[in-house]
Amino acid sequence: MNESPSPLKKLVNSNLYARYSGILSLSNISLFLIDITGDILLELIPSPEFCRQICIEQQNKVCCEYRDRFDKNYEGRFVCQYGLQNILLPIKVNGEILGYVGGMQVYSQDTEYKKYMIDVQSLKNEKNLELEFIAKSIAALRTVELNKIQIHEQICHHIANNISLDLSESATSVDSNVARLSIEKEILEKKIIDLEAKNMSLVINPHFLFNTLNCIARIAYFEQSHTTEELIYCLSDLLRYNLKQEDQLHTIASEIDNIEKYLYIQKVRFKSRLEYTIDVPEKIRSYRIPNMVLQPIVENALIHGITPKRDGGKINIYAEKLKDTIVISIADNGNGFPKEVLDKIQNAENKSGLGFRSTDGRLKQYYGECYGLDIVKSDYSGSTITITIPTQPSGGVGDECGSNCRG
């Protein structure tokens, strides 16, 4: 007589992948479901070839690194013998473990060196595999930035908790729906933020644009129009940086370099009507921040602060480290934001304020709800806007903030 499938297997058979396809699109790092015997029930995101062919001793079962942790009630991240970051999260119902969410199987920047210490010859002898295959599978192992590992970890927690809710006899259908809606809300928010960021990009072919600008710059050089030449190169660098919409953080130094080029161009335009200073200590410049978060703020300072004043004004950009946070301030001595502009920024339904809200949303996406953009001052003496980020990256959307929470 056949045994009836476990509740977790039943859930897997109910098209589980389709249910989580939205949140899985936020990551491309391995993630799978395991039952209490070590069987891999479902690979939501496939494991790398190295793990499937070299580490796993039996087909469709997890390696001993995972099984050894079953009896220890392990929960969280761990580093395997080859230096790969892994995760194991129990799926619990009424205190009983019915299975696990596992995965990750990537190098962090701290453990990447172990990739080059793997004894290929020993693996060849032990696994009876070709050296070429082993070398290629090792080369294919990825190194992933810490913030992306933390975001993937949060996705794993979401799925483990949500499956536990689905399987729990005590959880009501309302509880399960609320949990799923919360995840779907986060997915939609991220997609909206990404779309808003991509809308800043140019539709024109970038290679054509850069080649044309460089051609014009060379003509300006031969005509000894050195200011024009410098302007064109600055514009080219600005556009190239603007088009870097990949999902990764850039150094504050690169953001500041971009702003310096932007302000150089504006200085040529405004002449003596624009003065600016940038004071960002070297010890802060190595920290990372999403690209294109400063330029929209500086641009607004020019439009609403400097342009309306007959004699122009000054923009000051400065940064400081306060305990576990970094605060970057953009201040101008203009007339402040007009009331209608402030209303547009604060009104979520008004598209005119998308630039500020998109920047704030991107910062919150990377660092958590406690961080982001603040208009700390806007009156007749000028405006000051701050960007607050942590010195250590958080796990992404929805993180709870600790003692560093503003306000």
mmCIF file of C-alpha atoms in Angstrom:
data_model
loop_
_atom_site.group_PDB
_atom_site.id
_atom_site.type_symbol
_atom_site.label_atom_id
_atom_site.label_comp_id
_atom_site.label_asym_id
_atom_site.label_seq_id
_atom_site.Cartn_x
_atom_site.Cartn_y
_atom_site.Cartn_z
ATOM 1 C CA MET A 1 0.000 0.000 0.000
ATOM 2 C CA ASN A 2 1.404 3.399 -1.033
ATOM 3 C CA GLU A 3 2.071 5.939 1.665
ATOM 4 C CA SER A 4 0.161 9.205 1.306
ATOM 5 C CA PRO A 5 2.405 12.137 0.374
ATOM 6 C CA SER A 6 3.503 14.505 3.126
ATOM 7 C CA PRO A 7 1.768 17.894 3.405
ATOM 8 C CA LEU A 8 4.879 19.563 1.954
ATOM 9 C CA LYS A 9 4.892 17.230 -1.059
ATOM 10 C CA LYS A 10 1.202 17.946 -1.607
ATOM 11 C CA LEU A 11 1.947 21.649 -1.593
ATOM 12 C CA VAL A 12 4.789 21.161 -4.106
ATOM 13 C CA ASN A 13 2.421 19.234 -6.367
ATOM 14 C CA SER A 14 -0.034 22.174 -6.315
ATOM 15 C CA ASN A 15 2.075 24.272 -8.723
ATOM 16 C CA LEU A 16 4.100 25.965 -6.013
ATOM 17 C CA TYR A 17 6.500 27.546 -8.502
ATOM 18 C CA ALA A 18 3.719 29.552 -10.166
ATOM 19 C CA ARG A 19 2.678 30.946 -6.789
ATOM 20 C CA TYR A 20 6.131 32.352 -6.090
ATOM 21 C CA SER A 21 7.254 33.181 -9.636
ATOM 22 C CA GLY A 22 6.905 36.907 -8.970
ATOM 23 C CA ILE A 23 9.183 37.091 -5.948
ATOM 24 C CA LEU A 24 11.613 34.587 -7.511
ATOM 25 C CA SER A 25 12.141 37.029 -10.391
ATOM 26 C CA LEU A 26 13.972 39.295 -7.920
ATOM 27 C CA SER A 27 16.893 36.865 -7.618
ATOM 28 C CA ASN A 28 18.866 34.362 -9.685
ATOM 29 C CA ILE A 29 20.600 32.586 -6.789
ATOM 30 C CA SER A 30 19.744 28.943 -6.075
ATOM 31 C CA LEU A 31 16.702 28.132 -3.930
ATOM 32 C CA PHE A 32 15.075 24.743 -3.336
ATOM 33 C CA LEU A 33 12.675 22.876 -1.047
ATOM 34 C CA ILE A 34 13.871 19.865 0.961
ATOM 35 C CA ASP A 35 11.913 17.298 2.941
ATOM 36 C CA ILE A 36 13.073 15.961 6.313
ATOM 37 C CA THR A 37 14.881 13.007 4.662
ATOM 38 C CA GLY A 38 17.043 15.284 2.532
ATOM 39 C CA ASP A 39 15.149 14.782 -0.745
ATOM 40 C CA ILE A 40 15.059 17.853 -2.991
ATOM 41 C CA LEU A 41 11.341 18.205 -3.677
ATOM 42 C CA LEU A 42 11.546 21.220 -5.963
ATOM 43 C CA GLU A 43 14.305 23.429 -7.364
ATOM 44 C CA LEU A 44 12.719 26.869 -7.553
ATOM 45 C CA ILE A 45 16.048 28.310 -8.770
ATOM 46 C CA PRO A 46 18.562 25.651 -9.910
ATOM 47 C CA SER A 47 21.792 24.940 -8.068
ATOM 48 C CA PRO A 48 25.144 25.445 -9.860
ATOM 49 C CA GLU A 49 26.634 22.491 -11.727
ATOM 50 C CA PHE A 50 29.443 22.173 -9.170
ATOM 51 C CA CYS A 51 26.986 21.509 -6.341
ATOM 52 C CA ARG A 52 24.783 19.140 -8.360
ATOM 53 C CA GLN A 53 27.569 17.023 -9.849
ATOM 54 C CA ILE A 54 30.367 17.198 -7.276
ATOM 55 C CA CYS A 55 28.913 17.904 -3.828
ATOM 56 C CA ILE A 56 25.714 15.828 -3.985
ATOM 57 C CA GLU A 57 26.375 12.152 -3.295
ATOM 58 C CA GLN A 58 22.914 10.882 -4.299
ATOM 59 C CA GLN A 59 20.761 12.243 -7.090
ATOM 60 C CA ASN A 60 17.932 14.553 -5.946
ATOM 61 C CA LYS A 61 19.293 14.693 -2.405
ATOM 62 C CA VAL A 62 21.100 17.522 -0.630
ATOM 63 C CA CYS A 63 24.755 17.119 0.318
ATOM 64 C CA CYS A 64 25.973 16.143 3.782
ATOM 65 C CA GLU A 65 26.611 19.815 4.639
ATOM 66 C CA TYR A 66 22.812 20.263 4.799
ATOM 67 C CA ARG A 67 21.879 16.864 6.258
ATOM 68 C CA ASP A 68 24.369 17.237 9.134
ATOM 69 C CA ARG A 69 22.484 20.365 10.207
ATOM 70 C CA PHE A 70 19.036 18.734 10.247
ATOM 71 C CA ASP A 71 19.550 17.165 13.685
ATOM 72 C CA LYS A 72 21.022 20.347 15.130
ATOM 73 C CA ASN A 73 17.871 22.444 14.493
ATOM 74 C CA TYR A 74 20.064 24.751 12.409
ATOM 75 C CA GLU A 75 18.539 27.908 10.978
ATOM 76 C CA GLY A 76 20.327 30.554 8.917
ATOM 77 C CA ARG A 77 23.354 30.993 6.678
ATOM 78 C CA PHE A 78 26.479 28.855 6.712
ATOM 79 C CA VAL A 79 29.676 28.462 4.694
ATOM 80 C CA CYS A 80 30.387 24.995 3.273
ATOM 81 C CA GLN A 81 33.776 23.264 3.007
ATOM 82 C CA TYR A 82 34.363 24.874 -0.402
ATOM 83 C CA GLY A 83 33.678 28.385 0.908
ATOM 84 C CA LEU A 84 30.213 28.761 -0.640
ATOM 85 C CA GLN A 85 27.521 30.717 1.191
ATOM 86 C CA ASN A 86 24.455 28.541 1.878
ATOM 87 C CA ILE A 87 21.178 28.903 3.725
ATOM 88 C CA LEU A 88 18.937 26.432 5.555
ATOM 89 C CA LEU A 89 15.572 27.518 6.961
ATOM 90 C CA PRO A 90 13.112 25.081 8.589
ATOM 91 C CA ILE A 91 9.463 24.963 7.561
ATOM 92 C CA LYS A 92 7.647 24.534 10.870
ATOM 93 C CA VAL A 93 4.026 23.753 11.699
ATOM 94 C CA ASN A 94 3.034 23.745 15.368
ATOM 95 C CA GLY A 95 6.687 23.359 16.344
ATOM 96 C CA GLU A 96 7.257 20.349 14.060
ATOM 97 C CA ILE A 97 9.723 20.633 11.160
ATOM 98 C CA LEU A 98 8.125 19.360 7.929
ATOM 99 C CA GLY A 99 10.929 20.389 5.587
ATOM 100 C CA TYR A 100 13.401 23.107 4.725
ATOM 101 C CA VAL A 101 14.111 25.942 2.341
ATOM 102 C CA GLY A 102 17.727 25.766 1.181
ATOM 103 C CA GLY A 103 19.978 27.309 -1.402
ATOM 104 C CA MET A 104 22.274 30.273 -2.181
ATOM 105 C CA GLN A 105 25.523 28.373 -3.122
ATOM 106 C CA VAL A 106 27.528 31.444 -4.110
ATOM 107 C CA TYR A 107 30.728 33.088 -2.904
ATOM 108 C CA SER A 108 30.688 36.314 -0.977
ATOM 109 C CA GLN A 109 33.563 38.713 -1.530
ATOM 110 C CA ASP A 110 34.982 37.575 1.835
ATOM 111 C CA THR A 111 35.019 33.858 0.923
ATOM 112 C CA GLU A 112 35.859 34.063 -2.795
ATOM 113 C CA TYR A 113 39.526 33.223 -2.143
ATOM 114 C CA LYS A 114 38.492 29.650 -1.187
ATOM 115 C CA LYS A 115 37.403 29.103 -4.794
ATOM 116 C CA TYR A 116 41.058 29.103 -5.818
ATOM 117 C CA MET A 117 42.053 26.657 -3.078
ATOM 118 C CA ILE A 118 39.850 23.768 -4.277
ATOM 119 C CA ASP A 119 41.972 20.680 -4.960
ATOM 120 C CA VAL A 120 40.900 19.810 -8.499
ATOM 121 C CA GLN A 121 43.082 16.713 -8.751
ATOM 122 C CA SER A 122 41.629 15.208 -5.566
ATOM 123 C CA LEU A 123 38.093 15.809 -6.855
ATOM 124 C CA LYS A 124 38.997 14.108 -10.143
ATOM 125 C CA ASN A 125 40.207 11.017 -8.326
ATOM 126 C CA GLU A 126 37.341 10.984 -5.834
ATOM 127 C CA LYS A 127 34.468 11.672 -8.238
ATOM 128 C CA ASN A 128 35.941 10.089 -11.380
ATOM 129 C CA LEU A 129 35.222 13.212 -13.402
ATOM 130 C CA GLU A 130 37.196 14.930 -16.135
ATOM 131 C CA LEU A 131 39.523 17.709 -15.028
ATOM 132 C CA GLU A 132 38.076 20.002 -17.690
ATOM 133 C CA PHE A 133 34.536 19.517 -16.366
ATOM 134 C CA ILE A 134 35.594 20.200 -12.773
ATOM 135 C CA ALA A 135 37.555 23.305 -13.767
ATOM 136 C CA LYS A 136 34.628 24.685 -15.774
ATOM 137 C CA SER A 137 32.138 24.027 -12.967
ATOM 138 C CA ILE A 138 34.400 25.811 -10.464
ATOM 139 C CA ALA A 139 34.881 28.747 -12.837
ATOM 140 C CA ALA A 140 31.089 29.044 -13.166
ATOM 141 C CA LEU A 141 30.612 29.532 -9.399
ATOM 142 C CA ARG A 142 29.541 33.108 -8.833
ATOM 143 C CA THR A 143 30.702 35.785 -6.416
ATOM 144 C CA VAL A 144 27.801 37.944 -5.247
ATOM 145 C CA GLU A 145 27.788 41.252 -3.371
ATOM 146 C CA LEU A 146 26.692 41.126 0.269
ATOM 147 C CA ASN A 147 23.547 43.211 -0.259
ATOM 148 C CA LYS A 148 22.277 40.771 -2.920
ATOM 149 C CA ILE A 149 23.016 37.810 -0.647
ATOM 150 C CA GLN A 150 21.006 39.513 2.107
ATOM 151 C CA ILE A 151 18.099 40.232 -0.258
ATOM 152 C CA HIS A 152 18.075 36.572 -1.356
ATOM 153 C CA GLU A 153 18.156 35.524 2.285
ATOM 154 C CA GLN A 154 15.075 37.644 2.894
ATOM 155 C CA ILE A 155 13.301 35.995 -0.058
ATOM 156 C CA CYS A 156 14.104 32.581 1.447
ATOM 157 C CA HIS A 157 12.658 33.688 4.795
ATOM 158 C CA HIS A 158 9.497 34.951 3.071
ATOM 159 C CA ILE A 159 8.963 31.637 1.279
ATOM 160 C CA ALA A 160 9.723 29.501 4.362
ATOM 161 C CA ASN A 161 7.355 31.553 6.535
ATOM 162 C CA ASN A 162 4.631 31.606 3.898
ATOM 163 C CA ILE A 163 4.788 27.845 3.318
ATOM 164 C CA SER A 164 4.601 27.336 7.096
ATOM 165 C CA LEU A 165 1.443 29.468 7.141
ATOM 166 C CA ASP A 166 -0.050 27.478 4.265
ATOM 167 C CA LEU A 167 0.632 24.187 6.037
ATOM 168 C CA SER A 168 -0.402 25.270 9.509
ATOM 169 C CA GLU A 169 -3.791 23.947 10.573
ATOM 170 C CA SER A 170 -4.147 26.789 13.029
ATOM 171 C CA ALA A 171 -3.560 29.568 10.474
ATOM 172 C CA THR A 172 -6.700 30.973 8.926
ATOM 173 C CA SER A 173 -7.051 31.558 5.211
ATOM 174 C CA VAL A 174 -7.046 35.292 5.959
ATOM 175 C CA ASP A 175 -3.598 35.046 7.574
ATOM 176 C CA SER A 176 -2.211 33.248 4.530
ATOM 177 C CA ASN A 177 -3.718 35.753 2.113
ATOM 178 C CA VAL A 178 -2.339 38.681 4.101
ATOM 179 C CA ALA A 179 1.148 37.151 4.024
ATOM 180 C CA ARG A 180 0.970 36.575 0.272
ATOM 181 C CA LEU A 181 -0.412 40.043 -0.389
ATOM 182 C CA SER A 182 2.470 41.523 1.599
ATOM 183 C CA ILE A 183 4.979 39.747 -0.645
ATOM 184 C CA GLU A 184 3.100 40.762 -3.814
ATOM 185 C CA LYS A 185 3.061 44.371 -2.610
ATOM 186 C CA GLU A 186 6.860 44.327 -2.217
ATOM 187 C CA ILE A 187 7.255 42.843 -5.710
ATOM 188 C CA LEU A 188 5.076 45.538 -7.255
ATOM 189 C CA GLU A 189 6.887 48.301 -5.355
ATOM 190 C CA LYS A 190 10.267 47.095 -6.621
ATOM 191 C CA LYS A 191 9.014 46.849 -10.200
ATOM 192 C CA ILE A 192 7.603 50.387 -10.005
ATOM 193 C CA ILE A 193 10.905 51.722 -8.644
ATOM 194 C CA ASP A 194 12.853 49.915 -11.389
ATOM 195 C CA LEU A 195 10.533 51.288 -14.087
ATOM 196 C CA GLU A 196 10.876 54.827 -12.748
ATOM 197 C CA ALA A 197 14.662 54.486 -12.737
ATOM 198 C CA LYS A 198 14.697 53.110 -16.281
ATOM 199 C CA ASN A 199 12.547 56.000 -17.490
ATOM 200 C CA MET A 200 15.516 58.279 -16.750
ATOM 201 C CA SER A 201 17.534 56.475 -19.453
ATOM 202 C CA LEU A 202 17.791 57.663 -23.024
ATOM 203 C CA VAL A 203 15.933 55.743 -25.734
ATOM 204 C CA ILE A 204 18.526 56.725 -28.353
ATOM 205 C CA ASN A 205 21.252 54.178 -29.119
ATOM 206 C CA PRO A 206 23.997 55.021 -26.588
ATOM 207 C CA HIS A 207 26.872 53.908 -28.849
ATOM 208 C CA PHE A 208 25.738 56.280 -31.575
ATOM 209 C CA LEU A 209 25.372 59.077 -29.045
ATOM 210 C CA PHE A 210 28.817 58.625 -27.460
ATOM 211 C CA ASN A 211 30.560 58.247 -30.824
ATOM 212 C CA THR A 212 28.915 61.447 -32.062
ATOM 213 C CA LEU A 213 29.868 63.383 -28.927
ATOM 214 C CA ASN A 214 33.476 62.194 -29.144
ATOM 215 C CA CYS A 215 33.588 63.219 -32.782
ATOM 216 C CA ILE A 216 32.353 66.712 -31.878
ATOM 217 C CA ALA A 217 34.900 66.885 -29.047
ATOM 218 C CA ARG A 218 37.757 66.103 -31.457
ATOM 219 C CA ILE A 219 36.575 68.877 -33.791
ATOM 220 C CA ALA A 220 36.480 71.287 -30.830
ATOM 221 C CA TYR A 221 40.035 70.245 -29.921
ATOM 222 C CA PHE A 222 41.390 70.955 -33.398
ATOM 223 C CA GLU A 223 39.569 74.280 -33.398
ATOM 224 C CA GLN A 224 41.173 75.004 -30.002
ATOM 225 C CA SER A 225 37.751 75.346 -28.349
ATOM 226 C CA HIS A 226 38.950 73.783 -25.119
ATOM 227 C CA THR A 227 35.918 74.759 -23.019
ATOM 228 C CA THR A 228 33.621 73.206 -25.613
ATOM 229 C CA GLU A 229 35.790 70.081 -25.700
ATOM 230 C CA GLU A 230 35.649 69.741 -21.895
ATOM 231 C CA LEU A 231 31.882 70.282 -21.885
ATOM 232 C CA ILE A 232 31.344 67.530 -24.419
ATOM 233 C CA TYR A 233 33.497 65.029 -22.525
ATOM 234 C CA CYS A 234 31.695 65.883 -19.280
ATOM 235 C CA LEU A 235 28.332 65.419 -20.986
ATOM 236 C CA SER A 236 29.460 62.097 -22.452
ATOM 237 C CA ASP A 237 30.551 60.858 -19.013
ATOM 238 C CA LEU A 238 27.275 62.055 -17.477
ATOM 239 C CA LEU A 239 25.187 60.188 -20.036
ATOM 240 C CA ARG A 240 27.265 57.053 -19.685
ATOM 241 C CA TYR A 241 26.813 57.115 -15.908
ATOM 242 C CA ASN A 242 23.102 57.863 -16.303
ATOM 243 C CA LEU A 243 22.695 54.744 -18.422
ATOM 244 C CA LYS A 244 24.228 52.514 -15.744
ATOM 245 C CA GLN A 245 20.880 51.213 -14.535
ATOM 246 C CA GLU A 246 22.132 47.769 -13.486
ATOM 247 C CA ASP A 247 20.961 46.566 -10.099
ATOM 248 C CA GLN A 248 24.058 47.307 -8.068
ATOM 249 C CA LEU A 249 25.490 49.928 -5.766
ATOM 250 C CA HIS A 250 28.148 52.443 -6.788
ATOM 251 C CA THR A 251 30.651 54.187 -4.562
ATOM 252 C CA ILE A 252 29.823 57.611 -3.194
ATOM 253 C CA ALA A 253 33.055 58.714 -4.915
ATOM 254 C CA SER A 254 31.623 57.845 -8.346
ATOM 255 C CA GLU A 255 28.384 59.698 -7.500
ATOM 256 C CA ILE A 256 30.380 62.766 -6.464
ATOM 257 C CA ASP A 257 32.493 62.578 -9.636
ATOM 258 C CA ASN A 258 29.289 62.512 -11.661
ATOM 259 C CA ILE A 259 27.914 65.542 -9.786
ATOM 260 C CA GLU A 260 31.151 67.464 -10.315
ATOM 261 C CA LYS A 261 30.800 66.993 -14.078
ATOM 262 C CA TYR A 262 27.141 68.006 -13.929
ATOM 263 C CA LEU A 263 27.924 71.176 -11.959
ATOM 264 C CA TYR A 264 30.844 72.015 -14.288
ATOM 265 C CA ILE A 265 28.409 72.063 -17.213
ATOM 266 C CA GLN A 266 25.931 74.185 -15.250
ATOM 267 C CA LYS A 267 28.679 76.558 -14.150
ATOM 268 C CA VAL A 268 29.481 77.285 -17.810
ATOM 269 C CA ARG A 269 25.801 77.994 -18.353
ATOM 270 C CA PHE A 270 25.152 80.134 -15.244
ATOM 271 C CA LYS A 271 28.650 81.690 -15.042
ATOM 272 C CA SER A 272 28.956 83.896 -11.928
ATOM 273 C CA ARG A 273 25.338 83.233 -10.946
ATOM 274 C CA LEU A 274 26.288 79.760 -9.720
ATOM 275 C CA GLU A 275 28.794 78.870 -7.018
ATOM 276 C CA TYR A 276 29.178 75.446 -5.477
ATOM 277 C CA THR A 277 31.274 73.531 -2.968
ATOM 278 C CA ILE A 278 31.644 69.793 -2.430
ATOM 279 C CA ASP A 279 32.976 68.579 0.900
ATOM 280 C CA VAL A 280 32.839 64.792 1.174
ATOM 281 C CA PRO A 281 35.637 63.254 3.292
ATOM 282 C CA GLU A 282 37.745 60.510 1.726
ATOM 283 C CA LYS A 283 36.759 58.043 4.474
ATOM 284 C CA ILE A 284 33.132 58.312 3.342
ATOM 285 C CA ARG A 285 33.710 58.090 -0.420
ATOM 286 C CA SER A 286 34.282 54.325 -0.413
ATOM 287 C CA TYR A 287 30.782 53.565 0.912
ATOM 288 C CA ARG A 288 28.191 52.486 -1.638
ATOM 289 C CA ILE A 289 24.942 54.051 -2.783
ATOM 290 C CA PRO A 290 22.514 53.526 -5.700
ATOM 291 C CA ASN A 291 23.571 55.447 -8.789
ATOM 292 C CA MET A 292 21.851 58.677 -9.852
ATOM 293 C CA VAL A 293 20.480 59.632 -6.426
ATOM 294 C CA LEU A 294 22.297 62.960 -6.084
ATOM 295 C CA GLN A 295 21.743 64.497 -9.519
ATOM 296 C CA PRO A 296 17.920 64.858 -9.273
ATOM 297 C CA ILE A 297 18.332 66.696 -5.956
ATOM 298 C CA VAL A 298 21.065 69.015 -7.251
ATOM 299 C CA GLU A 299 18.998 69.660 -10.377
ATOM 300 C CA ASN A 300 16.016 70.670 -8.257
ATOM 301 C CA ALA A 301 18.242 73.018 -6.255
ATOM 302 C CA LEU A 302 19.215 74.701 -9.519
ATOM 303 C CA ILE A 303 15.659 74.925 -10.848
ATOM 304 C CA HIS A 304 13.915 76.058 -7.664
ATOM 305 C CA GLY A 305 16.799 77.642 -5.762
ATOM 306 C CA ILE A 306 19.296 79.282 -8.122
ATOM 307 C CA THR A 307 17.367 80.042 -11.345
ATOM 308 C CA PRO A 308 14.630 82.269 -9.812
ATOM 309 C CA LYS A 309 17.184 84.540 -8.098
ATOM 310 C CA ARG A 310 18.528 87.408 -10.155
ATOM 311 C CA ASP A 311 21.988 87.178 -8.579
ATOM 312 C CA GLY A 312 21.970 83.379 -8.532
ATOM 313 C CA GLY A 313 23.180 81.493 -5.508
ATOM 314 C CA LYS A 314 25.284 78.708 -4.073
ATOM 315 C CA ILE A 315 24.910 74.954 -3.703
ATOM 316 C CA ASN A 316 26.790 73.149 -0.936
ATOM 317 C CA ILE A 317 27.175 69.376 -0.939
ATOM 318 C CA TYR A 318 28.668 67.856 2.187
ATOM 319 C CA ALA A 319 28.632 64.561 4.032
ATOM 320 C CA GLU A 320 29.368 63.273 7.505
ATOM 321 C CA LYS A 321 29.388 59.968 9.342
ATOM 322 C CA LEU A 322 27.219 59.862 12.447
ATOM 323 C CA LYS A 323 27.672 56.629 14.414
ATOM 324 C CA ASP A 324 26.346 53.918 12.064
ATOM 325 C CA THR A 325 24.864 56.239 9.449
ATOM 326 C CA ILE A 326 26.115 58.491 6.671
ATOM 327 C CA VAL A 327 24.249 61.716 5.964
ATOM 328 C CA ILE A 328 24.767 63.483 2.632
ATOM 329 C CA SER A 329 23.320 67.015 2.524
ATOM 330 C CA ILE A 330 22.522 69.178 -0.497
ATOM 331 C CA ALA A 331 21.893 72.773 0.588
ATOM 332 C CA ASP A 332 21.210 75.925 -1.428
ATOM 333 C CA ASN A 333 20.636 79.565 -0.456
ATOM 334 C CA GLY A 334 17.712 80.064 -2.817
ATOM 335 C CA ASN A 335 14.130 80.984 -2.002
ATOM 336 C CA GLY A 336 13.030 77.499 -0.958
ATOM 337 C CA PHE A 337 10.569 75.272 -2.752
ATOM 338 C CA PRO A 338 7.343 76.998 -3.744
ATOM 339 C CA LYS A 339 4.364 75.603 -1.825
ATOM 340 C CA GLU A 340 2.865 74.043 -4.953
ATOM 341 C CA VAL A 341 6.142 72.208 -5.657
ATOM 342 C CA LEU A 342 6.294 70.845 -2.111
ATOM 343 C CA ASP A 343 2.687 69.694 -2.472
ATOM 344 C CA LYS A 344 3.557 67.895 -5.716
ATOM 345 C CA ILE A 345 6.524 66.134 -4.087
ATOM 346 C CA GLN A 346 4.445 65.011 -1.117
ATOM 347 C CA ASN A 347 1.392 64.029 -3.159
ATOM 348 C CA ALA A 348 1.818 60.363 -4.138
ATOM 349 C CA GLU A 349 -0.682 60.712 -7.014
ATOM 350 C CA ASN A 350 1.104 63.639 -8.659
ATOM 351 C CA LYS A 351 3.638 62.541 -11.278
ATOM 352 C CA SER A 352 5.597 65.797 -10.985
ATOM 353 C CA GLY A 353 7.104 64.585 -7.715
ATOM 354 C CA LEU A 354 8.234 61.221 -9.090
ATOM 355 C CA GLY A 355 11.932 62.139 -9.101
ATOM 356 C CA PHE A 356 12.097 62.709 -5.348
ATOM 357 C CA ARG A 357 9.799 59.808 -4.476
ATOM 358 C CA SER A 358 11.633 57.453 -6.822
ATOM 359 C CA THR A 359 14.983 58.375 -5.230
ATOM 360 C CA ASP A 360 13.554 57.918 -1.727
ATOM 361 C CA GLY A 361 12.007 54.600 -2.780
ATOM 362 C CA ARG A 362 15.254 53.277 -4.232
ATOM 363 C CA LEU A 363 17.141 54.136 -1.041
ATOM 364 C CA LYS A 364 14.510 52.418 1.100
ATOM 365 C CA GLN A 365 14.630 49.415 -1.218
ATOM 366 C CA TYR A 366 18.341 48.927 -0.577
ATOM 367 C CA TYR A 367 18.647 49.989 3.062
ATOM 368 C CA GLY A 368 15.238 49.769 4.790
ATOM 369 C CA GLU A 369 12.415 52.092 5.750
ATOM 370 C CA CYS A 370 14.463 54.126 8.236
ATOM 371 C CA TYR A 371 16.706 55.513 5.527
ATOM 372 C CA GLY A 372 16.154 57.622 2.443
ATOM 373 C CA LEU A 373 15.566 61.228 1.448
ATOM 374 C CA ASP A 374 14.344 64.063 3.695
ATOM 375 C CA ILE A 375 13.488 67.693 2.998
ATOM 376 C CA VAL A 376 14.766 69.001 6.327
ATOM 377 C CA LYS A 377 14.444 72.686 5.439
ATOM 378 C CA SER A 378 12.733 74.793 2.779
ATOM 379 C CA ASP A 379 12.087 78.482 3.435
ATOM 380 C CA TYR A 380 13.040 81.954 2.240
ATOM 381 C CA SER A 381 16.698 81.340 3.191
ATOM 382 C CA GLY A 382 17.048 78.199 1.078
ATOM 383 C CA SER A 383 16.534 74.442 1.090
ATOM 384 C CA THR A 384 18.411 71.530 2.605
ATOM 385 C CA ILE A 385 17.785 67.957 1.534
ATOM 386 C CA THR A 386 19.506 64.977 3.129
ATOM 387 C CA ILE A 387 20.179 61.419 2.071
ATOM 388 C CA THR A 388 20.666 59.022 4.968
ATOM 389 C CA ILE A 389 22.178 55.549 4.503
ATOM 390 C CA PRO A 390 23.639 52.995 6.930
ATOM 391 C CA THR A 391 27.338 52.208 7.039
ATOM 392 C CA GLN A 392 26.387 48.538 6.714
ATOM 393 C CA PRO A 393 23.888 47.496 3.982
ATOM 394 C CA SER A 394 20.632 45.951 5.163
ATOM 395 C CA GLY A 395 18.675 43.076 3.707
ATOM 396 C CA GLY A 396 16.511 45.149 1.371
ATOM 397 C CA VAL A 397 12.823 45.976 1.164
ATOM 398 C CA GLY A 398 10.845 45.754 4.352
ATOM 399 C CA ASP A 399 13.720 45.452 6.780
ATOM 400 C CA GLU A 400 12.948 46.536 10.297
ATOM 401 C CA CYS A 401 15.214 49.325 11.484
ATOM 402 C CA GLY A 402 17.139 49.319 14.682
ATOM 403 C CA SER A 403 18.353 52.180 16.803
ATOM 404 C CA ASN A 404 19.464 54.146 13.760
ATOM 405 C CA CYS A 405 15.898 54.925 12.683
ATOM 406 C CA ARG A 406 15.413 58.592 11.949
ATOM 407 C CA GLY A 407 12.923 60.784 13.722
#
